[in-house]
């Protein structure tokens, strides 16, 4: 198992290196750099002035040099002030070095946010913390409810309860976040007035009034998906020979389900639950913008809309890392839960 984890970590590092290089290339294409220069100067600035701004702020250096500097394997070089000819910082609101220095992602420096006029780390990590709170609340609601629905439906395959819960699960899975969010807002915020249709105030304090709608919107889709997977796993386990043997020995139906079927039936849903983390990270983009909750998704949209290159790179790095680490945890956890799995 240890050698498996070490190999996977090496693969993860190589994957992150390749993906971040691709994202770095796409974000730094000429149209994006031009939009960035315009947003930092004026709409009617001449092409020569835009080019001068890009050169003065280091955006015209060699691609691999810039990528190495962002990564932290090459030293960052200070830019030269065209007026005085002296070394100066790229942006006055960041702590860029005034002399050659290794200062990149590997050293904890994610760059400067041109949209929010601060370092990427000071904007990205608080946003991740806010999204982390939202994701934990969603999982606390989604996982128990979906497991309960799936187990109840799988215990009585073909019954009226099974058909009802299965239809409800399929309906929730088929409803995207932007649809369920609008429906919940109209019903609970506009008509009934029970909840707040905006979660902007949640950054000052989370309450039932301002936080319920985004949690409901994200949880409703995942509940149906996990419930269907749990039901399918439960149905398969309930038809196994050892379940029939336990029943023939005189054990009650409830005892068979709790002591024998439940543990094996939850192996497959565990993998599905772990894979909800990457989905939640993308799902919050829609929900956070819809409810104006200033987390990771809201920050990503603001960065993309304003060509904030370093912040976009930071968001991409976090997304790739979360996807890879949750897959690793899922594989390791599955191997521990299922004794039949042998990692070669």
Short mmCIF file of C-alpha atoms in Angstrom, two decimals:
data_model
loop_
_atom_site.label_atom_id
_atom_site.label_comp_id
_atom_site.label_asym_id
_atom_site.label_seq_id
_atom_site.Cartn_x
_atom_site.Cartn_y
_atom_site.Cartn_z
CA UNK A 1 0.00 0.00 0.00
CA UNK A 2 2.82 2.42 0.84
CA UNK A 3 4.50 1.86 -2.53
CA UNK A 4 1.12 2.33 -4.24
CA UNK A 5 0.62 5.69 -2.48
CA UNK A 6 4.15 6.82 -3.35
CA UNK A 7 3.63 5.92 -7.02
CA UNK A 8 0.31 7.74 -7.06
CA UNK A 9 1.86 10.83 -5.47
CA UNK A 10 4.52 10.85 -8.16
CA UNK A 11 1.85 10.53 -10.85
CA UNK A 12 -0.13 13.33 -9.21
CA UNK A 13 2.91 15.63 -9.23
CA UNK A 14 3.55 14.94 -12.92
CA UNK A 15 -0.14 15.43 -13.75
CA UNK A 16 -0.26 18.75 -11.91
CA UNK A 17 2.89 19.90 -13.71
CA UNK A 18 1.44 19.08 -17.14
CA UNK A 19 -2.00 20.53 -16.46
CA UNK A 20 -0.71 23.74 -14.90
CA UNK A 21 1.60 24.26 -17.90
CA UNK A 22 -1.35 23.85 -20.28
CA UNK A 23 -3.50 26.24 -18.23
CA UNK A 24 -0.60 28.71 -17.99
CA UNK A 25 -0.26 28.66 -21.78
CA UNK A 26 -3.98 29.14 -22.43
CA UNK A 27 -4.38 31.95 -19.91
CA UNK A 28 -1.38 33.82 -21.31
CA UNK A 29 -2.56 33.83 -24.92
CA UNK A 30 -2.35 37.19 -26.68
CA UNK A 31 -6.10 38.06 -26.50
CA UNK A 32 -6.11 37.54 -22.73
CA UNK A 33 -2.96 39.60 -22.25
CA UNK A 34 -4.44 42.39 -24.36
CA UNK A 35 -7.64 42.41 -22.29
CA UNK A 36 -5.57 42.50 -19.11
CA UNK A 37 -3.56 45.46 -20.36
CA UNK A 38 -6.74 47.32 -21.34
CA UNK A 39 -8.34 46.65 -17.96
CA UNK A 40 -5.26 48.01 -16.18
CA UNK A 41 -4.93 51.12 -18.36
CA UNK A 42 -7.72 52.75 -20.38
CA UNK A 43 -10.11 51.61 -23.07
CA UNK A 44 -8.69 54.04 -25.65
CA UNK A 45 -5.02 53.33 -25.00
CA UNK A 46 -3.00 52.86 -28.18
CA UNK A 47 -1.57 49.53 -29.20
CA UNK A 48 1.98 50.81 -28.55
CA UNK A 49 1.07 51.82 -24.98
CA UNK A 50 -0.60 48.46 -24.33
CA UNK A 51 2.50 46.66 -25.57
CA UNK A 52 4.68 48.88 -23.41
CA UNK A 53 2.57 48.04 -20.36
CA UNK A 54 2.93 44.31 -21.02
CA UNK A 55 6.69 44.63 -21.47
CA UNK A 56 7.13 46.78 -18.35
CA UNK A 57 5.18 44.29 -16.21
CA UNK A 58 7.08 41.24 -17.39
CA UNK A 59 4.40 39.62 -19.57
CA UNK A 60 6.65 39.52 -22.68
CA UNK A 61 9.32 37.30 -21.19
CA UNK A 62 9.93 33.83 -22.58
CA UNK A 63 7.03 31.46 -21.85
CA UNK A 64 9.12 28.82 -20.08
CA UNK A 65 10.95 31.48 -18.06
CA UNK A 66 7.67 32.94 -16.85
CA UNK A 67 6.28 29.49 -16.07
CA UNK A 68 9.44 28.59 -14.15
CA UNK A 69 9.21 31.86 -12.20
CA UNK A 70 5.55 31.25 -11.38
CA UNK A 71 6.37 27.69 -10.33
CA UNK A 72 9.33 28.86 -8.25
CA UNK A 73 12.13 26.89 -9.94
CA UNK A 74 13.57 30.03 -11.58
CA UNK A 75 14.27 33.31 -9.75
CA UNK A 76 11.87 36.17 -10.30
CA UNK A 77 13.50 39.19 -11.88
CA UNK A 78 12.45 42.73 -10.96
CA UNK A 79 11.11 44.86 -13.79
CA UNK A 80 12.76 48.11 -14.80
CA UNK A 81 11.03 51.44 -14.32
CA UNK A 82 11.07 53.05 -17.80
CA UNK A 83 11.22 56.54 -16.28
CA UNK A 84 14.15 56.03 -13.89
CA UNK A 85 15.74 52.86 -15.23
CA UNK A 86 15.85 51.41 -11.72
CA UNK A 87 14.47 48.02 -10.59
CA UNK A 88 10.88 48.22 -9.38
CA UNK A 89 7.98 45.96 -8.42
CA UNK A 90 5.57 44.74 -11.10
CA UNK A 91 2.63 45.90 -8.98
CA UNK A 92 2.82 48.25 -6.01
CA UNK A 93 0.23 46.23 -4.05
CA UNK A 94 2.32 43.02 -4.04
CA UNK A 95 5.55 41.98 -2.40
CA UNK A 96 7.47 41.29 -5.58
CA UNK A 97 11.23 41.22 -4.96
CA UNK A 98 13.45 44.14 -5.98
CA UNK A 99 16.29 41.72 -6.70
CA UNK A 100 16.43 38.22 -8.27
CA UNK A 101 14.77 35.79 -5.87
CA UNK A 102 13.12 32.36 -5.92
CA UNK A 103 9.52 33.26 -5.15
CA UNK A 104 6.85 31.08 -6.74
CA UNK A 105 4.21 28.49 -5.96
CA UNK A 106 6.74 26.12 -4.41
CA UNK A 107 7.73 28.91 -2.00
CA UNK A 108 4.11 29.84 -1.24
CA UNK A 109 3.93 32.89 -3.51
CA UNK A 110 0.96 32.58 -5.88
CA UNK A 111 1.43 35.98 -7.50
CA UNK A 112 -0.61 39.19 -7.62
CA UNK A 113 -4.33 39.68 -8.19
CA UNK A 114 -4.84 42.55 -10.62
CA UNK A 115 -8.59 42.54 -9.95
CA UNK A 116 -8.54 42.70 -6.15
CA UNK A 117 -5.24 44.62 -5.84
CA UNK A 118 -3.68 42.20 -3.39
CA UNK A 119 -1.71 38.99 -3.31
CA UNK A 120 -3.40 35.88 -4.68
CA UNK A 121 -2.92 34.01 -1.41
CA UNK A 122 -4.69 36.68 0.66
CA UNK A 123 -7.73 36.44 -1.64
CA UNK A 124 -7.73 32.75 -2.63
CA UNK A 125 -7.36 31.04 0.75
CA UNK A 126 -10.13 32.97 2.58
CA UNK A 127 -12.39 32.19 -0.40
CA UNK A 128 -11.44 28.51 -0.13
CA UNK A 129 -12.26 28.59 3.58
CA UNK A 130 -15.69 30.05 2.87
CA UNK A 131 -16.36 27.40 0.22
CA UNK A 132 -15.07 24.71 2.58
CA UNK A 133 -17.72 25.70 5.13
CA UNK A 134 -20.40 25.55 2.43
CA UNK A 135 -19.19 22.13 1.23
CA UNK A 136 -19.14 20.70 4.77
CA UNK A 137 -22.70 21.88 5.35
CA UNK A 138 -23.78 20.37 2.02
CA UNK A 139 -22.12 17.04 2.83
CA UNK A 140 -23.65 17.00 6.32
CA UNK A 141 -27.09 17.27 4.70
CA UNK A 142 -26.50 15.28 1.52
CA UNK A 143 -24.69 12.15 2.74
CA UNK A 144 -27.01 10.96 5.55
CA UNK A 145 -30.20 11.66 3.60
CA UNK A 146 -28.95 10.02 0.39
CA UNK A 147 -27.67 6.93 2.22
CA UNK A 148 -30.95 6.56 4.09
CA UNK A 149 -32.99 6.87 0.89
CA UNK A 150 -30.76 4.41 -0.98
CA UNK A 151 -30.80 1.84 1.82
CA UNK A 152 -34.58 2.01 2.25
CA UNK A 153 -35.13 1.66 -1.50
CA UNK A 154 -32.64 -1.19 -1.86
CA UNK A 155 -34.00 -3.19 1.07
CA UNK A 156 -37.37 -3.59 -0.63
CA UNK A 157 -36.59 -3.81 -4.32
CA UNK A 158 -39.67 -3.38 -6.49
CA UNK A 159 -41.91 -2.18 -3.68
CA UNK A 160 -43.94 1.02 -3.73
CA UNK A 161 -41.39 2.65 -1.43
CA UNK A 162 -38.60 1.69 -3.82
CA UNK A 163 -40.40 3.09 -6.84
CA UNK A 164 -41.32 6.34 -5.08
CA UNK A 165 -37.82 6.99 -3.77
CA UNK A 166 -36.24 6.04 -7.10
CA UNK A 167 -38.45 8.48 -9.03
CA UNK A 168 -37.63 11.24 -6.54
CA UNK A 169 -33.90 10.49 -6.84
CA UNK A 170 -33.98 10.57 -10.63
CA UNK A 171 -35.95 13.83 -10.60
CA UNK A 172 -33.44 15.51 -8.26
CA UNK A 173 -30.46 14.27 -10.28
CA UNK A 174 -32.03 15.56 -13.51
CA UNK A 175 -32.47 19.05 -12.04
CA UNK A 176 -29.35 21.24 -12.48
CA UNK A 177 -28.29 23.69 -9.79
CA UNK A 178 -29.36 26.82 -11.63
CA UNK A 179 -32.89 25.42 -12.00
CA UNK A 180 -33.33 24.19 -8.44
CA UNK A 181 -31.75 27.41 -7.14
CA UNK A 182 -34.29 29.56 -8.98
CA UNK A 183 -37.18 27.32 -7.87
CA UNK A 184 -36.10 27.41 -4.20
CA UNK A 185 -35.57 31.18 -4.33
CA UNK A 186 -39.02 31.80 -5.79
CA UNK A 187 -40.75 29.51 -3.29
CA UNK A 188 -38.88 30.11 -0.04
CA UNK A 189 -37.56 33.66 -0.53
CA UNK A 190 -40.14 35.41 -2.74
CA UNK A 191 -43.46 33.71 -1.96
CA UNK A 192 -43.06 32.49 1.60
CA UNK A 193 -40.33 34.88 2.75
CA UNK A 194 -38.80 32.27 5.05
CA UNK A 195 -35.25 32.51 3.70
CA UNK A 196 -32.92 35.13 2.27
CA UNK A 197 -32.37 34.89 -1.47
CA UNK A 198 -28.81 36.23 -1.08
CA UNK A 199 -25.99 34.67 0.92
CA UNK A 200 -23.77 37.77 0.75
CA UNK A 201 -24.28 38.43 4.46
CA UNK A 202 -22.98 34.93 5.27
CA UNK A 203 -19.42 36.28 5.07
CA UNK A 204 -20.17 38.26 8.27
CA UNK A 205 -22.07 35.45 9.95
CA UNK A 206 -23.73 32.20 8.86
CA UNK A 207 -27.35 31.82 9.85
CA UNK A 208 -30.21 29.53 8.90
CA UNK A 209 -31.86 32.49 7.15
CA UNK A 210 -28.98 33.35 4.78
CA UNK A 211 -27.28 29.96 4.30
CA UNK A 212 -30.07 27.43 3.77
CA UNK A 213 -30.84 28.13 0.11
CA UNK A 214 -27.30 27.56 -1.27
CA UNK A 215 -26.96 24.40 0.84
CA UNK A 216 -30.31 23.07 -0.40
CA UNK A 217 -29.47 23.90 -4.01
CA UNK A 218 -26.18 22.00 -3.93
CA UNK A 219 -27.44 19.09 -1.83
CA UNK A 220 -30.53 18.27 -3.87
CA UNK A 221 -28.56 17.07 -6.90
CA UNK A 222 -26.07 14.98 -4.94
CA UNK A 223 -28.77 13.35 -2.84
CA UNK A 224 -30.38 11.77 -5.88
CA UNK A 225 -27.09 10.58 -7.37
CA UNK A 226 -25.70 9.00 -4.19
CA UNK A 227 -29.10 7.51 -3.32
CA UNK A 228 -29.31 5.73 -6.68
CA UNK A 229 -25.80 4.33 -6.31
CA UNK A 230 -26.55 3.19 -2.75
CA UNK A 231 -29.79 1.54 -3.85
CA UNK A 232 -28.05 -0.35 -6.66
CA UNK A 233 -25.33 -1.54 -4.28
CA UNK A 234 -27.89 -2.54 -1.64
CA UNK A 235 -29.96 -4.50 -4.15
CA UNK A 236 -26.88 -6.39 -5.29
CA UNK A 237 -25.83 -7.24 -1.73
CA UNK A 238 -29.30 -8.39 -0.70
CA UNK A 239 -29.22 -11.07 -3.42
CA UNK A 240 -25.91 -12.57 -2.28
CA UNK A 241 -25.72 -16.11 -0.96
CA UNK A 242 -24.49 -15.17 2.51
CA UNK A 243 -27.58 -12.99 3.02
CA UNK A 244 -29.84 -15.93 2.18
CA UNK A 245 -27.81 -18.15 4.51
CA UNK A 246 -28.19 -15.68 7.35
CA UNK A 247 -31.93 -15.54 6.79
CA UNK A 248 -32.16 -19.36 6.75
CA UNK A 249 -30.35 -19.45 10.09
CA UNK A 250 -33.25 -17.54 11.61
CA UNK A 251 -31.77 -14.04 11.84
CA UNK A 252 -34.30 -11.24 11.63
CA UNK A 253 -34.45 -9.10 8.51
CA UNK A 254 -33.26 -6.01 10.40
CA UNK A 255 -30.31 -7.88 11.90
CA UNK A 256 -29.27 -9.19 8.48
CA UNK A 257 -29.40 -5.72 6.98
CA UNK A 258 -27.48 -3.98 9.78
CA UNK A 259 -24.85 -6.65 10.55
CA UNK A 260 -24.23 -8.19 7.14
CA UNK A 261 -25.61 -6.19 4.21
CA UNK A 262 -25.02 -2.59 5.24
CA UNK A 263 -21.24 -2.66 5.52
CA UNK A 264 -20.72 -4.27 2.11
CA UNK A 265 -23.38 -2.11 0.50
CA UNK A 266 -21.62 1.10 1.57
CA UNK A 267 -18.33 0.29 -0.19
CA UNK A 268 -19.42 1.58 -3.61
CA UNK A 269 -21.18 4.72 -2.25
CA UNK A 270 -17.98 5.65 -0.38
CA UNK A 271 -16.18 6.07 -3.69
CA UNK A 272 -19.08 8.10 -5.07
CA UNK A 273 -19.15 10.33 -1.98
CA UNK A 274 -15.42 11.06 -2.28
CA UNK A 275 -15.87 11.99 -5.93
CA UNK A 276 -18.48 14.57 -4.90
CA UNK A 277 -15.72 16.92 -3.75
CA UNK A 278 -14.57 17.83 -7.29
CA UNK A 279 -18.21 18.12 -8.35
CA UNK A 280 -18.97 20.41 -5.42
CA UNK A 281 -16.00 22.57 -6.34
CA UNK A 282 -17.47 23.13 -9.81
CA UNK A 283 -21.07 23.26 -8.58
CA UNK A 284 -20.33 26.12 -6.21
CA UNK A 285 -19.40 28.33 -9.17
CA UNK A 286 -23.05 28.53 -10.22
CA UNK A 287 -24.49 28.58 -6.71
CA UNK A 288 -22.09 31.15 -5.27
CA UNK A 289 -22.68 33.55 -8.15
CA UNK A 290 -26.44 33.00 -7.94
CA UNK A 291 -26.57 33.68 -4.20
CA UNK A 292 -23.60 36.09 -4.14
CA UNK A 293 -21.67 34.00 -1.66
CA UNK A 294 -18.05 35.12 -1.82
CA UNK A 295 -16.25 31.79 -1.89
CA UNK A 296 -14.03 29.95 -4.35
CA UNK A 297 -16.57 29.85 -7.19
CA UNK A 298 -17.38 33.55 -6.88
CA UNK A 299 -13.65 34.38 -6.87
CA UNK A 300 -13.05 32.19 -9.93
CA UNK A 301 -15.77 33.94 -11.92
CA UNK A 302 -14.46 37.38 -10.93
CA UNK A 303 -10.92 36.38 -11.93
CA UNK A 304 -12.07 34.99 -15.29
CA UNK A 305 -14.24 38.02 -16.02
CA UNK A 306 -11.41 40.45 -15.34
CA UNK A 307 -8.48 38.47 -16.87
CA UNK A 308 -6.80 38.16 -13.48
CA UNK A 309 -4.06 35.81 -14.68
CA UNK A 310 -2.32 34.93 -11.40
CA UNK A 311 -5.60 34.42 -9.56
CA UNK A 312 -6.90 32.19 -12.36
CA UNK A 313 -3.73 30.14 -12.16
CA UNK A 314 -4.13 29.80 -8.40
CA UNK A 315 -7.74 28.64 -8.77
CA UNK A 316 -6.73 26.13 -11.44
CA UNK A 317 -3.95 24.75 -9.25
CA UNK A 318 -6.34 24.27 -6.33
CA UNK A 319 -8.94 22.59 -8.54
CA UNK A 320 -6.43 20.12 -9.98
CA UNK A 321 -5.04 19.33 -6.53
CA UNK A 322 -8.48 18.65 -5.03
CA UNK A 323 -9.49 16.38 -7.91
CA UNK A 324 -6.29 14.33 -7.66
CA UNK A 325 -6.18 14.07 -3.87
CA UNK A 326 -9.82 13.00 -3.59
CA UNK A 327 -9.23 10.29 -6.19
CA UNK A 328 -6.25 9.05 -4.18
CA UNK A 329 -8.25 9.00 -0.94
CA UNK A 330 -11.08 7.22 -2.74
CA UNK A 331 -8.79 4.48 -4.07
CA UNK A 332 -7.04 3.95 -0.74
CA UNK A 333 -10.31 3.97 1.20
CA UNK A 334 -11.89 1.51 -1.22
CA UNK A 335 -8.96 -0.86 -0.76
CA UNK A 336 -9.31 -0.73 3.01
CA UNK A 337 -13.09 -1.19 2.96
CA UNK A 338 -13.03 -4.09 0.50
CA UNK A 339 -10.68 -6.91 1.58
CA UNK A 340 -10.95 -8.47 -1.89
CA UNK A 341 -9.12 -5.56 -3.44
CA UNK A 342 -5.37 -6.13 -3.71
CA UNK A 343 -3.19 -3.25 -4.83
CA UNK A 344 -0.61 -4.64 -7.20
#
